[in-house]
Amino acid sequence: MPFRIATFLAASAVAAGLAQWFFGWRFVGWGAWIGALAWLTLDAWRANRLLNVLRQGGEGLPSRGPGIWGELAERIRKLLREREQDTRQAQERLQEFLAAFQASPNGVVLVDEQGRIEWCNQTAAAQFGIDADRDMAQHLANLVRDPAFVAYLASWNYSRDVVIDATHARGRGGQPMRLSVQVHPYAGNRRMLLSRDVTAVEQAEAMRRDFVANVSHEIRTPLTVLAGFVETLQNLPLEPEERSRYLNLMAQQSHRMETLVNDLLTLSRLEGSAAPTLGQWTRVKALMAQCEDEGRGLSSRLAPQAGHRLSFKIEADSEIAGVPTELQSAMSNLLNNAIRYTPGGGEVGVTWRVLPDGRGEYAVRDSGPGIAAEHLPRLTERFYRVDRSRSRETGGTGLGLAIVKHVAQRHGGELRIESTVGQGSRFALVFPVTRVRAARAAAGALA
Ligand code: ADP
């Protein structure tokens, strides 16, 4: 301030001095006035210039000049620089937060007080069918129309999640999807939605329920029959032949239960144990020999008169790496199925060969009734049966192919099924190159 007063007085004095010099003493007063006016005009012009620059956003602030306007410009420039830095840091932090939300495996949607979308991550965009450009500021309830979700969003009671069906969300192409959505209010009435894909969890839960129901049913049936026979034996005086017939039927039922429990235990063992190592090699010839023994026995039991035309062919003398008992059980299962479902007199051919790419294939072809295409994808499901009565009659549990598939997968292989109704089926186990090698002289016996 003293500097301003000093410059103001100096301007008046200089102008008064010049007036006296050029025009004499009479004009000293005029000179002082003109000096003061000039100072004020310059001052006003500098103030105006600064104001204009600030109005235009502060770009091109005059560099530090003399006097109060110079200092003001300098201080404003410093403040603006600090503000810019803060803003940049805040932006960077915001971008980091958004990147973290993007990286989340869950869907995240931020909506404002009215339920309009403010931001969403890619997972949520894919789950709800939100177009990140077009749908911003749209009401979320207009895009996700599941009534349960709309009611949940409007309820303002978010203590629990809601599970919705997002199968028909835009861009999903009808692929099944179940989402668990939970809303978390923040900053007043703004809301954050977290969504989680629970399709697999729900499917697993449904499978578990079905499995328990199936097992109970499968066990209850023979148990009911057994209980009936026990009651009869207890209450009725029976002839020795009749008594022995009943006991035979009871033995059959308990055998059926035993087979079922054994298959269940096998399945749970397969699921719970580590994948077989490459350390144990078994000769295919030995595995096939055991299959042949079992198969011929089964054929003569099921079709004592007509029998089956069974053939066994080993195209390459190989060894397989894996658990011999599992491999044996999978191979026998396929052969036994072929015999069980092919009527007497039919043909069943078993081959082992090494494919051109080095993989090994064990295949069982039969001339049985064949399986309609719609059943093929479901054959390896537990308890799935096409021919329920034939399965029961021949001692099936409905778990055979599930076990075979597990064994194949544990050994890095696959189960291939081809079938034509009226012509027969072909079930093949294909083992990866790493688990197949040419037989060595010493190898042989089944462990
Ligand atoms: P199951 O103990 O009932 O035989 P599997 O899991 O072994 O159970 O087989 C599932 C179903 O697949 C069988 O119930 C049967 O309907 C069908 N199936 C399996 N193998 C054959 C085959 N070789 N020919 C015709 N149907 C078959």
Short mmCIF file of C-alpha atoms and ligand atoms in Angstrom, two decimals:
data_model
loop_
_atom_site.label_atom_id
_atom_site.label_comp_id
_atom_site.label_asym_id
_atom_site.label_seq_id
_atom_site.Cartn_x
_atom_site.Cartn_y
_atom_site.Cartn_z
CA MET A 1 0.00 0.00 0.00
CA PRO A 2 2.72 2.53 0.83
CA PHE A 3 4.21 1.70 -2.58
CA ARG A 4 0.91 2.51 -4.32
CA ILE A 5 0.56 5.83 -2.47
CA ALA A 6 4.18 6.62 -3.24
CA THR A 7 3.78 5.90 -6.99
CA PHE A 8 0.51 7.84 -7.05
CA LEU A 9 2.15 10.87 -5.41
CA ALA A 10 5.23 10.48 -7.59
CA ALA A 11 3.08 10.46 -10.78
CA SER A 12 1.25 13.66 -9.63
CA ALA A 13 4.50 15.33 -8.62
CA VAL A 14 6.28 14.44 -11.88
CA ALA A 15 3.34 15.70 -13.97
CA ALA A 16 3.14 18.91 -11.83
CA GLY A 17 6.89 19.44 -12.27
CA LEU A 18 6.67 18.96 -16.05
CA ALA A 19 3.71 21.42 -16.22
CA GLN A 20 5.64 24.03 -14.26
CA TRP A 21 8.71 23.45 -16.50
CA PHE A 22 6.84 23.81 -19.74
CA PHE A 23 3.93 26.14 -18.89
CA GLY A 24 4.86 27.98 -15.70
CA TRP A 25 3.61 27.94 -12.08
CA ARG A 26 0.01 28.57 -13.01
CA PHE A 27 -0.33 25.07 -14.47
CA VAL A 28 1.18 23.13 -11.59
CA GLY A 29 -2.29 22.17 -10.21
CA TRP A 30 -3.43 20.99 -13.66
CA GLY A 31 -0.25 18.98 -14.03
CA ALA A 32 -0.83 17.28 -10.64
CA TRP A 33 -4.41 16.39 -11.70
CA ILE A 34 -3.32 14.98 -15.07
CA GLY A 35 -0.56 12.94 -13.34
CA ALA A 36 -3.07 11.52 -10.87
CA LEU A 37 -5.51 10.73 -13.72
CA ALA A 38 -2.80 9.01 -15.76
CA TRP A 39 -1.84 6.91 -12.74
CA LEU A 40 -5.47 5.93 -12.11
CA THR A 41 -6.02 5.10 -15.81
CA LEU A 42 -2.94 2.88 -15.91
CA ASP A 43 -4.01 1.26 -12.65
CA ALA A 44 -7.54 0.63 -13.95
CA TRP A 45 -6.12 -0.80 -17.22
CA ARG A 46 -3.90 -3.24 -15.30
CA ALA A 47 -6.81 -4.30 -13.06
CA ASN A 48 -9.01 -4.79 -16.10
CA ARG A 49 -6.34 -6.82 -17.91
CA LEU A 50 -5.98 -9.13 -14.92
CA LEU A 51 -9.76 -9.49 -14.65
CA ASN A 52 -10.04 -10.38 -18.35
CA VAL A 53 -7.36 -13.02 -18.06
CA LEU A 54 -9.11 -14.51 -15.01
CA ARG A 55 -12.47 -14.46 -16.84
CA GLN A 56 -10.89 -16.54 -19.57
CA GLY A 57 -9.81 -19.22 -17.10
CA GLY A 58 -6.48 -17.76 -16.00
CA GLU A 59 -4.54 -18.81 -19.14
CA GLY A 60 -1.68 -16.33 -19.85
CA LEU A 61 -1.60 -14.51 -16.53
CA PRO A 62 0.89 -11.61 -16.86
CA SER A 63 4.24 -12.51 -15.40
CA ARG A 64 5.18 -10.86 -12.16
CA GLY A 65 4.98 -7.12 -12.75
CA PRO A 66 5.42 -4.19 -10.39
CA GLY A 67 2.90 -3.18 -7.76
CA ILE A 68 -0.19 -4.74 -6.32
CA TRP A 69 -1.53 -6.11 -9.68
CA GLY A 70 1.75 -7.82 -10.39
CA GLU A 71 1.75 -9.46 -6.95
CA LEU A 72 -1.94 -10.36 -7.30
CA ALA A 73 -1.28 -12.00 -10.67
CA GLU A 74 1.64 -13.92 -9.20
CA ARG A 75 -0.34 -15.15 -6.19
CA ILE A 76 -3.30 -16.16 -8.34
CA ARG A 77 -0.96 -18.02 -10.69
CA LYS A 78 0.53 -19.88 -7.71
CA LEU A 79 -2.90 -20.75 -6.33
CA LEU A 80 -4.05 -21.96 -9.74
CA ARG A 81 -0.95 -24.09 -10.12
CA GLU A 82 -1.55 -25.70 -6.73
CA ARG A 83 -5.22 -26.25 -7.56
CA GLU A 84 -4.28 -27.83 -10.90
CA GLN A 85 -1.86 -30.15 -9.16
CA ASP A 86 -4.52 -31.15 -6.61
CA THR A 87 -7.03 -31.74 -9.37
CA ARG A 88 -4.53 -33.87 -11.31
CA GLN A 89 -3.76 -35.93 -8.22
CA ALA A 90 -7.46 -36.35 -7.46
CA GLN A 91 -8.04 -37.43 -11.09
CA GLU A 92 -5.21 -39.93 -10.89
CA ARG A 93 -6.59 -41.32 -7.64
CA LEU A 94 -10.07 -41.55 -9.18
CA GLN A 95 -8.63 -43.40 -12.19
CA GLU A 96 -6.87 -45.81 -9.82
CA PHE A 97 -10.12 -46.46 -7.94
CA LEU A 98 -11.98 -47.01 -11.20
CA ALA A 99 -9.23 -49.34 -12.41
CA ALA A 100 -9.60 -51.31 -9.15
CA PHE A 101 -13.36 -51.54 -9.69
CA GLN A 102 -12.71 -52.63 -13.28
CA ALA A 103 -10.38 -55.36 -12.09
CA SER A 104 -13.01 -56.68 -9.66
CA PRO A 105 -14.39 -60.09 -10.65
CA ASN A 106 -17.78 -58.80 -9.48
CA GLY A 107 -19.96 -56.38 -11.38
CA VAL A 108 -20.05 -52.84 -9.96
CA VAL A 109 -22.69 -50.26 -10.92
CA LEU A 110 -22.96 -46.79 -9.37
CA VAL A 111 -26.37 -45.15 -9.55
CA ASP A 112 -27.52 -41.71 -8.44
CA GLU A 113 -30.42 -40.81 -6.15
CA GLN A 114 -32.95 -41.41 -8.93
CA GLY A 115 -31.48 -44.79 -9.86
CA ARG A 116 -29.74 -43.52 -13.02
CA ILE A 117 -26.50 -45.22 -14.02
CA GLU A 118 -23.45 -43.07 -13.34
CA TRP A 119 -20.74 -45.64 -13.93
CA CYS A 120 -20.34 -49.39 -14.31
CA ASN A 121 -17.42 -51.74 -14.80
CA GLN A 122 -17.06 -54.12 -17.75
CA THR A 123 -18.20 -57.14 -15.75
CA ALA A 124 -21.47 -55.42 -14.83
CA ALA A 125 -21.88 -54.20 -18.43
CA ALA A 126 -21.59 -57.80 -19.65
CA GLN A 127 -23.81 -59.21 -16.90
CA PHE A 128 -26.65 -56.69 -17.21
CA GLY A 129 -26.23 -55.96 -20.92
CA ILE A 130 -25.36 -52.29 -20.26
CA ASP A 131 -23.82 -50.29 -23.10
CA ALA A 132 -21.21 -48.19 -21.28
CA ASP A 133 -21.57 -45.26 -23.73
CA ARG A 134 -25.24 -45.27 -24.61
CA ASP A 135 -26.81 -46.23 -21.29
CA MET A 136 -25.15 -43.76 -18.96
CA ALA A 137 -27.77 -41.66 -17.11
CA GLN A 138 -30.45 -44.26 -18.03
CA HIS A 139 -32.59 -45.64 -15.23
CA LEU A 140 -31.15 -49.02 -14.27
CA ALA A 141 -34.65 -50.42 -13.67
CA ASN A 142 -35.44 -49.73 -17.35
CA LEU A 143 -32.53 -51.90 -18.46
CA VAL A 144 -32.80 -54.70 -15.91
CA ARG A 145 -36.46 -55.55 -15.94
CA ASP A 146 -36.51 -58.63 -13.74
CA PRO A 147 -39.51 -57.88 -11.44
CA ALA A 148 -37.63 -59.15 -8.37
CA PHE A 149 -34.78 -56.74 -9.11
CA VAL A 150 -37.06 -53.76 -9.80
CA ALA A 151 -38.91 -54.36 -6.52
CA TYR A 152 -35.62 -54.80 -4.64
CA LEU A 153 -34.15 -51.59 -6.04
CA ALA A 154 -37.27 -49.62 -5.13
CA SER A 155 -37.56 -51.13 -1.63
CA TRP A 156 -34.58 -49.32 -0.09
CA ASN A 157 -34.15 -52.37 2.11
CA TYR A 158 -30.80 -53.82 1.12
CA SER A 159 -29.97 -56.02 4.09
CA ARG A 160 -30.01 -59.09 1.79
CA ASP A 161 -29.06 -59.78 -1.80
CA VAL A 162 -31.50 -60.64 -4.55
CA VAL A 163 -30.92 -63.41 -7.10
CA ILE A 164 -32.10 -62.57 -10.59
CA ASP A 165 -32.17 -64.27 -13.95
CA ALA A 166 -29.96 -62.38 -16.41
CA THR A 167 -30.25 -64.96 -19.18
CA HIS A 168 -32.10 -62.54 -21.42
CA ALA A 169 -29.94 -59.48 -20.77
CA ARG A 170 -28.94 -57.60 -23.93
CA GLY A 171 -25.98 -59.14 -25.74
CA ARG A 172 -25.99 -62.38 -23.74
CA GLY A 173 -27.49 -64.43 -26.57
CA GLY A 174 -29.73 -66.39 -24.22
CA GLN A 175 -26.80 -67.97 -22.37
CA PRO A 176 -28.09 -68.95 -18.90
CA MET A 177 -26.97 -66.65 -16.13
CA ARG A 178 -28.09 -66.18 -12.56
CA LEU A 179 -26.84 -63.12 -10.71
CA SER A 180 -26.73 -62.33 -7.04
CA VAL A 181 -27.13 -58.56 -6.66
CA GLN A 182 -26.68 -56.55 -3.47
CA VAL A 183 -27.08 -52.80 -3.15
CA HIS A 184 -24.92 -50.73 -0.80
CA PRO A 185 -26.08 -47.11 -0.28
CA TYR A 186 -23.35 -44.49 0.06
CA ALA A 187 -22.98 -40.71 0.12
CA GLY A 188 -26.60 -40.05 1.08
CA ASN A 189 -28.91 -41.66 -1.43
CA ARG A 190 -26.40 -42.81 -4.01
CA ARG A 191 -26.17 -46.57 -4.43
CA MET A 192 -23.51 -49.06 -5.39
CA LEU A 193 -24.67 -52.41 -6.81
CA LEU A 194 -22.40 -55.40 -6.54
CA SER A 195 -23.33 -58.33 -8.77
CA ARG A 196 -21.89 -61.85 -8.68
CA ASP A 197 -22.37 -64.64 -11.22
CA VAL A 198 -23.88 -67.51 -9.23
CA THR A 199 -24.85 -69.69 -12.21
CA ALA A 200 -22.22 -72.34 -11.46
CA VAL A 201 -22.93 -72.26 -7.72
CA GLU A 202 -26.67 -72.70 -8.28
CA GLN A 203 -26.11 -75.46 -10.84
CA ALA A 204 -23.77 -77.26 -8.41
CA GLU A 205 -26.34 -76.88 -5.64
CA ALA A 206 -29.12 -78.22 -7.90
CA MET A 207 -26.88 -81.14 -8.92
CA ARG A 208 -26.12 -81.88 -5.26
CA ARG A 209 -29.84 -81.88 -4.43
CA ASP A 210 -30.66 -84.12 -7.41
CA PHE A 211 -27.82 -86.43 -6.48
CA VAL A 212 -29.00 -86.86 -2.90
CA ALA A 213 -32.57 -87.42 -4.09
CA ASN A 214 -31.40 -89.97 -6.68
CA VAL A 215 -29.21 -91.87 -4.23
CA SER A 216 -32.04 -92.01 -1.69
CA HIS A 217 -34.43 -93.25 -4.33
CA GLU A 218 -31.99 -95.87 -5.66
CA ILE A 219 -31.37 -97.22 -2.17
CA ARG A 220 -34.96 -97.06 -1.06
CA THR A 221 -36.24 -99.24 -3.92
CA PRO A 222 -34.26 -102.42 -3.08
CA LEU A 223 -34.63 -101.67 0.62
CA THR A 224 -38.44 -101.63 0.31
CA VAL A 225 -38.36 -104.94 -1.57
CA LEU A 226 -36.06 -106.45 1.06
CA ALA A 227 -38.25 -105.22 3.91
CA GLY A 228 -41.30 -106.77 2.18
CA PHE A 229 -39.61 -110.16 1.87
CA VAL A 230 -38.41 -110.07 5.48
CA GLU A 231 -41.93 -109.38 6.62
CA THR A 232 -43.29 -112.22 4.51
CA LEU A 233 -40.68 -114.65 5.85
CA GLN A 234 -41.47 -113.57 9.39
CA ASN A 235 -45.24 -113.87 9.12
CA LEU A 236 -46.02 -116.65 6.64
CA PRO A 237 -45.25 -120.32 7.02
CA LEU A 238 -43.54 -121.01 3.64
CA GLU A 239 -42.51 -124.19 1.87
CA PRO A 240 -38.74 -124.71 1.74
CA GLU A 241 -38.63 -124.04 -2.09
CA GLU A 242 -40.60 -120.86 -1.75
CA ARG A 243 -38.47 -119.78 1.16
CA SER A 244 -35.29 -120.36 -0.82
CA ARG A 245 -36.73 -118.42 -3.80
CA TYR A 246 -37.48 -115.48 -1.52
CA LEU A 247 -34.00 -115.63 -0.03
CA ASN A 248 -32.54 -115.61 -3.55
CA LEU A 249 -34.53 -112.51 -4.44
CA MET A 250 -33.39 -110.89 -1.20
CA ALA A 251 -29.78 -111.71 -2.02
CA GLN A 252 -30.27 -110.08 -5.45
CA GLN A 253 -31.60 -106.89 -3.87
CA SER A 254 -28.83 -106.67 -1.31
CA HIS A 255 -26.30 -107.29 -4.08
CA ARG A 256 -27.88 -104.42 -6.01
CA MET A 257 -27.49 -102.12 -3.01
CA GLU A 258 -23.92 -103.26 -2.52
CA THR A 259 -23.08 -102.52 -6.17
CA LEU A 260 -24.64 -99.09 -5.87
CA VAL A 261 -22.73 -98.26 -2.70
CA ASN A 262 -19.49 -99.53 -4.29
CA ASP A 263 -20.03 -97.34 -7.36
CA LEU A 264 -20.75 -94.34 -5.14
CA LEU A 265 -17.57 -94.96 -3.18
CA THR A 266 -15.60 -95.32 -6.41
CA LEU A 267 -16.97 -92.01 -7.67
CA SER A 268 -16.16 -90.17 -4.46
CA ARG A 269 -12.65 -91.71 -4.43
CA LEU A 270 -12.09 -90.57 -8.01
CA GLU A 271 -13.23 -87.05 -7.17
CA GLY A 272 -11.19 -86.80 -4.01
CA SER A 273 -7.82 -88.11 -5.12
CA ALA A 274 -4.98 -86.48 -7.03
CA ALA A 275 -4.49 -87.14 -10.76
CA PRO A 276 -2.55 -90.36 -11.44
CA THR A 277 1.18 -89.93 -12.01
CA LEU A 278 3.10 -91.13 -15.05
CA GLY A 279 5.08 -93.57 -12.89
CA GLN A 280 3.01 -96.74 -13.29
CA TRP A 281 2.70 -98.46 -16.67
CA THR A 282 0.33 -101.31 -17.46
CA ARG A 283 0.27 -103.42 -20.57
CA VAL A 284 -2.92 -103.05 -22.57
CA LYS A 285 -2.83 -106.79 -23.32
CA ALA A 286 -3.22 -107.55 -19.59
CA LEU A 287 -6.09 -105.07 -19.20
CA MET A 288 -7.86 -106.46 -22.26
CA ALA A 289 -7.42 -110.05 -21.08
CA GLN A 290 -9.25 -109.26 -17.86
CA CYS A 291 -11.99 -107.39 -19.79
CA GLU A 292 -12.38 -110.45 -22.01
CA ASP A 293 -12.75 -112.82 -19.03
CA GLU A 294 -15.38 -110.61 -17.42
CA GLY A 295 -17.16 -109.94 -20.71
CA ARG A 296 -17.46 -113.60 -21.67
CA GLY A 297 -18.75 -114.44 -18.18
CA LEU A 298 -21.35 -111.68 -18.36
CA SER A 299 -22.44 -112.66 -21.87
CA SER A 300 -23.01 -116.27 -20.89
CA ARG A 301 -25.01 -115.16 -17.85
CA LEU A 302 -27.20 -112.68 -19.74
CA ALA A 303 -27.64 -114.64 -22.97
CA PRO A 304 -26.89 -118.26 -22.05
CA GLN A 305 -28.35 -119.57 -25.29
CA ALA A 306 -27.56 -117.12 -28.07
CA GLY A 307 -24.48 -115.52 -26.46
CA HIS A 308 -22.72 -112.59 -28.13
CA ARG A 309 -20.21 -112.61 -30.93
CA LEU A 310 -17.30 -111.09 -29.05
CA SER A 311 -14.04 -110.07 -30.71
CA PHE A 312 -10.90 -108.56 -29.18
CA LYS A 313 -8.18 -106.99 -31.27
CA ILE A 314 -4.95 -105.32 -30.18
CA GLU A 315 -3.44 -103.44 -33.12
CA ALA A 316 -0.39 -102.21 -31.18
CA ASP A 317 1.28 -103.80 -28.17
CA SER A 318 1.22 -100.76 -25.87
CA GLU A 319 1.35 -99.71 -22.26
CA ILE A 320 -0.74 -97.06 -20.53
CA ALA A 321 0.40 -94.91 -17.62
CA GLY A 322 -2.14 -94.59 -14.83
CA VAL A 323 -3.92 -96.40 -12.05
CA PRO A 324 -4.43 -99.98 -13.30
CA THR A 325 -7.59 -100.63 -11.26
CA GLU A 326 -9.20 -97.44 -12.58
CA LEU A 327 -8.21 -98.20 -16.17
CA GLN A 328 -9.50 -101.76 -15.79
CA SER A 329 -12.79 -100.59 -14.33
CA ALA A 330 -13.35 -98.02 -17.12
CA MET A 331 -12.55 -100.49 -19.90
CA SER A 332 -14.68 -103.27 -18.39
CA ASN A 333 -17.53 -100.85 -17.84
CA LEU A 334 -17.73 -100.00 -21.55
CA LEU A 335 -17.53 -103.66 -22.58
CA ASN A 336 -20.09 -104.73 -19.96
CA ASN A 337 -22.49 -102.01 -21.12
CA ALA A 338 -22.15 -103.16 -24.73
CA ILE A 339 -22.95 -106.74 -23.68
CA ARG A 340 -25.77 -105.71 -21.33
CA TYR A 341 -27.57 -103.54 -23.88
CA THR A 342 -26.95 -105.72 -26.96
CA PRO A 343 -29.44 -108.57 -27.26
CA GLY A 344 -28.11 -112.14 -27.43
CA GLY A 345 -26.69 -113.02 -30.82
CA GLY A 346 -25.45 -109.46 -31.33
CA GLU A 347 -21.91 -108.41 -32.07
CA VAL A 348 -19.49 -106.67 -29.72
CA GLY A 349 -15.99 -105.76 -30.93
CA VAL A 350 -13.20 -104.38 -28.74
CA THR A 351 -10.08 -102.80 -30.25
CA TRP A 352 -6.96 -101.10 -28.99
CA ARG A 353 -4.95 -99.01 -31.45
CA VAL A 354 -2.52 -96.15 -31.52
CA LEU A 355 -3.89 -93.22 -33.52
CA PRO A 356 -1.68 -91.48 -36.14
CA ASP A 357 -1.02 -88.63 -33.68
CA GLY A 358 0.32 -91.05 -31.05
CA ARG A 359 -2.74 -91.15 -28.77
CA GLY A 360 -4.10 -94.50 -27.71
CA GLU A 361 -7.71 -95.55 -28.31
CA TYR A 362 -9.67 -98.29 -26.60
CA ALA A 363 -12.97 -98.70 -28.43
CA VAL A 364 -16.02 -100.90 -27.91
CA ARG A 365 -18.43 -101.22 -30.80
CA ASP A 366 -21.73 -103.04 -30.52
CA SER A 367 -24.63 -103.92 -32.77
CA GLY A 368 -27.16 -103.09 -30.04
CA PRO A 369 -30.21 -100.83 -30.12
CA GLY A 370 -28.19 -97.59 -30.36
CA ILE A 371 -28.97 -94.37 -28.49
CA ALA A 372 -30.96 -91.39 -29.82
CA ALA A 373 -28.87 -88.24 -30.34
CA GLU A 374 -30.73 -86.22 -27.70
CA HIS A 375 -29.53 -88.59 -24.95
CA LEU A 376 -25.85 -88.60 -25.92
CA PRO A 377 -24.78 -85.37 -24.13
CA ARG A 378 -26.42 -86.56 -20.89
CA LEU A 379 -25.23 -90.18 -20.82
CA THR A 380 -22.36 -89.48 -18.43
CA GLU A 381 -24.59 -87.73 -15.89
CA ARG A 382 -25.03 -89.69 -12.70
CA PHE A 383 -28.13 -91.88 -12.74
CA TYR A 384 -29.05 -90.85 -16.28
CA ARG A 385 -30.47 -93.86 -18.05
CA VAL A 386 -32.02 -94.21 -21.49
CA ASP A 387 -33.33 -97.70 -20.96
CA ARG A 388 -34.23 -97.77 -17.28
CA SER A 389 -35.71 -101.27 -17.17
CA ARG A 390 -32.84 -102.86 -19.14
CA SER A 391 -30.39 -101.09 -16.83
CA ARG A 392 -32.12 -102.52 -13.72
CA GLU A 393 -32.58 -106.00 -15.18
CA THR A 394 -28.88 -106.26 -15.95
CA GLY A 395 -27.72 -104.87 -12.59
CA GLY A 396 -26.95 -101.32 -13.74
CA THR A 397 -26.58 -98.49 -11.25
CA GLY A 398 -26.68 -95.58 -13.69
CA LEU A 399 -23.21 -94.57 -12.51
CA GLY A 400 -21.06 -96.61 -14.91
CA LEU A 401 -20.44 -93.97 -17.58
CA ALA A 402 -19.99 -91.24 -14.95
CA ILE A 403 -17.16 -93.34 -13.51
CA VAL A 404 -15.69 -93.99 -16.98
CA LYS A 405 -15.71 -90.28 -17.79
CA HIS A 406 -14.01 -89.44 -14.50
CA VAL A 407 -11.31 -92.03 -15.07
CA ALA A 408 -10.73 -90.72 -18.62
CA GLN A 409 -10.44 -87.13 -17.43
CA ARG A 410 -8.14 -88.00 -14.55
CA HIS A 411 -5.83 -89.65 -17.07
CA GLY A 412 -5.93 -86.61 -19.35
CA GLY A 413 -8.07 -88.48 -21.85
CA GLU A 414 -11.65 -88.32 -23.07
CA LEU A 415 -14.68 -90.50 -23.58
CA ARG A 416 -16.13 -90.38 -27.10
CA ILE A 417 -19.60 -91.68 -27.81
CA GLU A 418 -21.10 -92.29 -31.23
CA SER A 419 -24.38 -94.05 -31.75
CA THR A 420 -27.08 -94.61 -34.32
CA VAL A 421 -30.48 -95.87 -33.31
CA GLY A 422 -31.08 -99.34 -34.75
CA GLN A 423 -27.44 -99.83 -35.73
CA GLY A 424 -25.42 -99.77 -32.54
CA SER A 425 -22.98 -97.69 -30.53
CA ARG A 426 -19.27 -97.02 -30.26
CA PHE A 427 -17.74 -95.93 -26.97
CA ALA A 428 -14.06 -94.98 -27.09
CA LEU A 429 -11.53 -93.99 -24.43
CA VAL A 430 -8.78 -91.86 -25.93
CA PHE A 431 -5.57 -91.52 -23.91
CA PRO A 432 -3.04 -88.71 -24.45
CA VAL A 433 0.36 -89.35 -26.09
CA THR A 434 2.14 -88.85 -22.75
CA ARG A 435 0.34 -91.84 -21.24
CA VAL A 436 0.86 -94.28 -24.12
CA ARG A 437 4.06 -96.07 -25.12
CA ALA A 438 5.09 -99.23 -26.93
CA ALA A 439 5.20 -102.26 -24.61
CA ARG A 440 8.58 -103.14 -23.12
CA ALA A 441 9.77 -106.71 -22.84
CA ALA A 442 9.51 -106.95 -19.06
CA ALA A 443 6.17 -105.17 -18.68
CA GLY A 444 3.11 -107.25 -18.34
CA ALA A 445 1.19 -108.15 -15.28
CA LEU A 446 -1.61 -106.04 -14.02
CA ALA A 447 -0.70 -104.41 -10.73
P1 ADP B 1 -26.21 -98.18 -16.30
O1 ADP B 1 -25.69 -98.73 -15.05
O2 ADP B 1 -27.67 -97.86 -16.26
O3 ADP B 1 -25.83 -98.99 -17.49
P2 ADP B 1 -24.36 -96.25 -17.36
O4 ADP B 1 -23.88 -94.98 -16.81
O5 ADP B 1 -23.34 -97.29 -17.60
O6 ADP B 1 -25.52 -96.73 -16.45
O7 ADP B 1 -25.06 -95.94 -18.74
C1 ADP B 1 -26.02 -94.93 -18.83
C2 ADP B 1 -27.11 -95.27 -19.82
O8 ADP B 1 -26.56 -95.24 -21.12
C3 ADP B 1 -27.63 -96.67 -19.66
O9 ADP B 1 -28.69 -96.69 -18.73
C4 ADP B 1 -28.11 -97.01 -21.04
O10 ADP B 1 -29.44 -96.54 -21.23
C5 ADP B 1 -27.17 -96.21 -21.93
N1 ADP B 1 -26.11 -97.05 -22.53
C6 ADP B 1 -24.86 -97.22 -22.07
N2 ADP B 1 -24.13 -98.02 -22.88
C7 ADP B 1 -24.97 -98.39 -23.88
C8 ADP B 1 -24.82 -99.20 -25.05
N3 ADP B 1 -23.69 -99.82 -25.35
N4 ADP B 1 -25.90 -99.33 -25.87
C9 ADP B 1 -27.06 -98.70 -25.58
N5 ADP B 1 -27.26 -97.92 -24.49
C10 ADP B 1 -26.23 -97.76 -23.65
#
